[in-house]
XYZ file of C-alpha atoms in Angstrom:
221
model
C 0.283 0.278 -0.243
C 1.060 3.647 -0.625
C -0.009 6.598 0.266
C 1.454 8.929 -2.770
C 0.183 11.858 -1.986
C 1.481 11.918 1.992
C 3.767 14.563 3.111
C 7.241 14.525 3.142
C 6.677 12.362 0.436
C 4.904 8.992 -0.286
C 4.170 6.683 2.516
C 4.628 2.907 1.886
C 3.378 0.143 4.028
C 2.404 -3.452 4.221
C -1.486 -4.380 5.402
C -0.380 -6.867 8.025
C 2.148 -4.867 8.830
C 0.411 -1.396 9.645
C -1.702 -0.248 12.881
C -4.335 2.143 13.467
C -3.165 3.975 16.952
C -5.840 6.055 18.077
C -4.897 8.426 21.042
C -6.946 9.263 24.145
C -10.753 9.281 22.352
C -12.053 10.266 25.668
C -14.956 12.194 27.462
C -13.006 13.678 29.483
C -11.139 15.666 26.964
C -13.641 15.635 24.152
C -16.799 16.119 25.908
C -18.685 19.476 27.614
C -18.149 18.853 31.225
C -15.270 17.254 31.208
C -11.773 17.295 32.616
C -10.098 19.363 29.351
C -13.293 22.017 29.690
C -12.701 22.192 33.135
C -9.188 23.158 32.357
C -11.052 26.237 30.705
C -10.302 24.783 26.935
C -12.893 24.676 24.008
C -13.580 21.138 23.270
C -15.133 22.088 19.855
C -12.332 21.547 18.241
C -11.889 17.995 19.158
C -15.663 16.998 19.217
C -14.995 18.747 14.690
C -12.775 15.340 14.372
C -14.823 12.603 15.546
C -16.533 12.052 11.950
C -13.042 11.481 10.561
C -11.884 9.931 13.007
C -14.886 7.511 12.793
C -14.033 7.460 8.989
C -10.300 6.083 9.585
C -11.645 3.276 12.024
C -14.272 1.940 9.952
C -11.961 1.770 7.130
C -8.998 -0.197 9.386
C -12.256 -2.092 10.357
C -13.235 -3.134 6.890
C -9.668 -4.465 6.038
C -9.493 -6.481 9.266
C -6.435 -4.259 10.264
C -4.878 -4.050 13.721
C -6.699 -0.987 16.102
C -5.270 0.303 19.000
C -6.716 2.351 21.289
C -5.223 4.137 24.130
C -6.437 6.001 27.428
C -4.653 8.305 29.888
C -6.046 7.234 33.172
C -4.800 6.149 36.544
C -5.119 3.817 39.232
C -7.911 4.678 41.858
C -5.185 5.488 44.102
C -2.974 7.323 42.160
C -0.150 5.585 42.793
C 0.845 5.875 39.205
C 0.028 9.567 39.088
C 3.392 11.489 39.994
C 2.548 14.498 42.942
C 4.178 16.588 39.973
C 1.565 15.444 37.335
C -1.521 15.997 39.635
C -0.434 19.071 41.480
C 1.208 21.224 38.149
C -1.007 24.733 37.635
C -3.977 26.086 39.028
C -6.548 23.753 37.149
C -10.808 23.853 38.636
C -10.018 20.362 39.259
C -7.267 18.026 39.708
C -6.490 14.713 38.578
C -8.230 12.578 40.860
C -11.189 15.077 42.148
C -14.547 14.567 41.717
C -16.006 15.631 38.082
C -19.400 15.436 36.452
C -18.152 12.258 34.733
C -16.546 10.326 38.136
C -13.111 11.030 39.245
C -11.317 12.879 36.932
C -9.541 10.252 34.623
C -9.177 7.571 36.710
C -9.207 3.537 35.424
C -13.134 2.662 35.924
C -14.574 6.229 35.891
C -17.031 7.614 32.933
C -15.070 10.100 31.835
C -11.899 8.077 31.284
C -13.991 5.607 28.851
C -13.549 6.486 25.040
C -16.835 8.590 23.967
C -19.956 6.203 22.322
C -19.201 7.130 18.519
C -15.226 5.603 18.450
C -16.246 2.908 21.556
C -13.375 -0.012 20.999
C -15.134 -3.599 19.481
C -14.271 -6.797 21.608
C -11.250 -7.927 19.469
C -9.715 -4.497 19.641
C -6.693 -3.375 21.874
C -7.318 -0.847 24.773
C -3.982 0.313 26.175
C -4.164 2.132 29.740
C -1.438 4.975 29.829
C -0.487 6.647 32.668
C 1.797 9.382 31.189
C 1.194 11.358 27.699
C 3.317 9.014 25.522
C 1.817 5.568 24.932
C 4.795 3.333 25.445
C 5.755 4.845 28.984
C 5.269 2.058 31.655
C 2.291 0.250 28.935
C 2.544 -2.969 27.408
C 2.259 -1.118 23.655
C 5.341 -1.721 22.250
C 5.092 -5.820 23.409
C 1.906 -5.674 21.474
C 3.169 -4.234 18.242
C 6.052 -6.660 18.308
C 3.368 -9.701 18.739
C 1.367 -8.615 16.270
C 4.880 -7.797 13.706
C 3.787 -3.877 13.217
C 6.548 -1.866 11.798
C 4.295 1.269 10.603
C 1.624 3.012 12.473
C -0.957 5.743 11.688
C -1.983 7.959 14.367
C -4.888 10.111 14.850
C -6.436 11.173 18.270
C -5.852 14.169 20.828
C -4.264 16.567 21.601
C -1.886 16.928 18.621
C 1.013 18.674 20.356
C 1.014 16.706 23.550
C 0.154 12.911 23.817
C 0.036 12.593 19.787
C 3.593 14.251 19.551
C 4.568 12.439 22.499
C 3.424 8.549 21.119
C 4.812 9.503 17.716
C 8.333 10.685 19.067
C 8.542 7.666 21.014
C 7.876 5.303 18.224
C 10.028 7.445 16.028
C 12.913 6.737 18.655
C 11.656 2.918 18.517
C 12.392 2.396 14.732
C 8.506 2.194 13.653
C 7.323 4.789 10.691
C 4.625 6.544 11.837
C 1.722 8.756 10.056
C -0.656 11.414 11.575
C -4.119 11.554 10.028
C -3.948 15.524 9.993
C -7.929 16.105 10.157
C -8.823 13.257 12.645
C -6.207 14.998 15.326
C -6.846 18.199 16.958
C -5.973 20.376 20.166
C -7.527 22.973 22.133
C -5.011 25.127 20.372
C -5.152 24.829 16.752
C -1.954 26.977 16.090
C -0.313 23.641 18.347
C -1.729 21.586 16.072
C -0.525 23.488 13.116
C 3.143 23.805 14.542
C 3.147 19.985 15.450
C 2.176 18.926 12.132
C 4.870 20.919 11.040
C 7.564 19.885 13.041
C 6.307 16.200 12.290
C 7.235 16.392 8.680
C 10.312 19.221 8.892
C 13.358 18.045 7.608
C 12.511 15.185 5.387
C 10.005 13.143 8.093
C 12.379 13.437 10.989
C 9.358 12.474 13.498
C 6.937 10.814 10.273
C 4.622 11.557 7.773
C 1.321 13.686 7.546
C -1.813 12.893 5.630
C -5.729 13.439 5.342
C -8.391 10.482 5.920
C -9.483 10.606 2.729
C -5.603 10.039 1.055
C -5.080 7.514 4.073
C -8.518 5.292 3.282
C -8.338 5.412 -0.552
C -5.032 3.590 -0.206
C -6.821 0.979 1.908
C -8.107 -2.019 -0.636
C -11.846 -1.300 0.425
């Protein structure tokens, strides 16, 4: 498979060695009333990408390709949440505090769930991660190796934080990564643009970029 119009140059991959990695499409980040909004953010840009992410997800499901979802959340006792993470800044609510969707970013609480339109199917992999990057203190690399994955199509939120962190981690581990530009979002549009520019700068120093249509059109639908 080749995405000819990917940037900065065509992205080639084998079906069986490519996975879709959906980053943190969770209620607490995306839905009104969640943790993201409690920090003073406008969640509209994140809501707007849901149809594009759904299209990408449907394309991978139709072709029975590997699909991996991630969720950023912590154990109820916060043993995997460094105090420096929990206490940084002055948010209205902190990780572990009660919120409209249960305790914020706590595994098992409603707010930590992936939004209903993108809910994982029973055979899809879900990685629970305590950090920004999806490789830190998770089984992600073992999952990729056991499935013989070498190429990742990445989407999700937020572009400049968890998405970029994961792509950089993957790049350092030898994976070829492509970011779906209309299936990722930030609370700050200028941060999204800057991240996309950084990813594909210098001949794809971190990875490639393409639109959802460009990706899906390369699949053998």
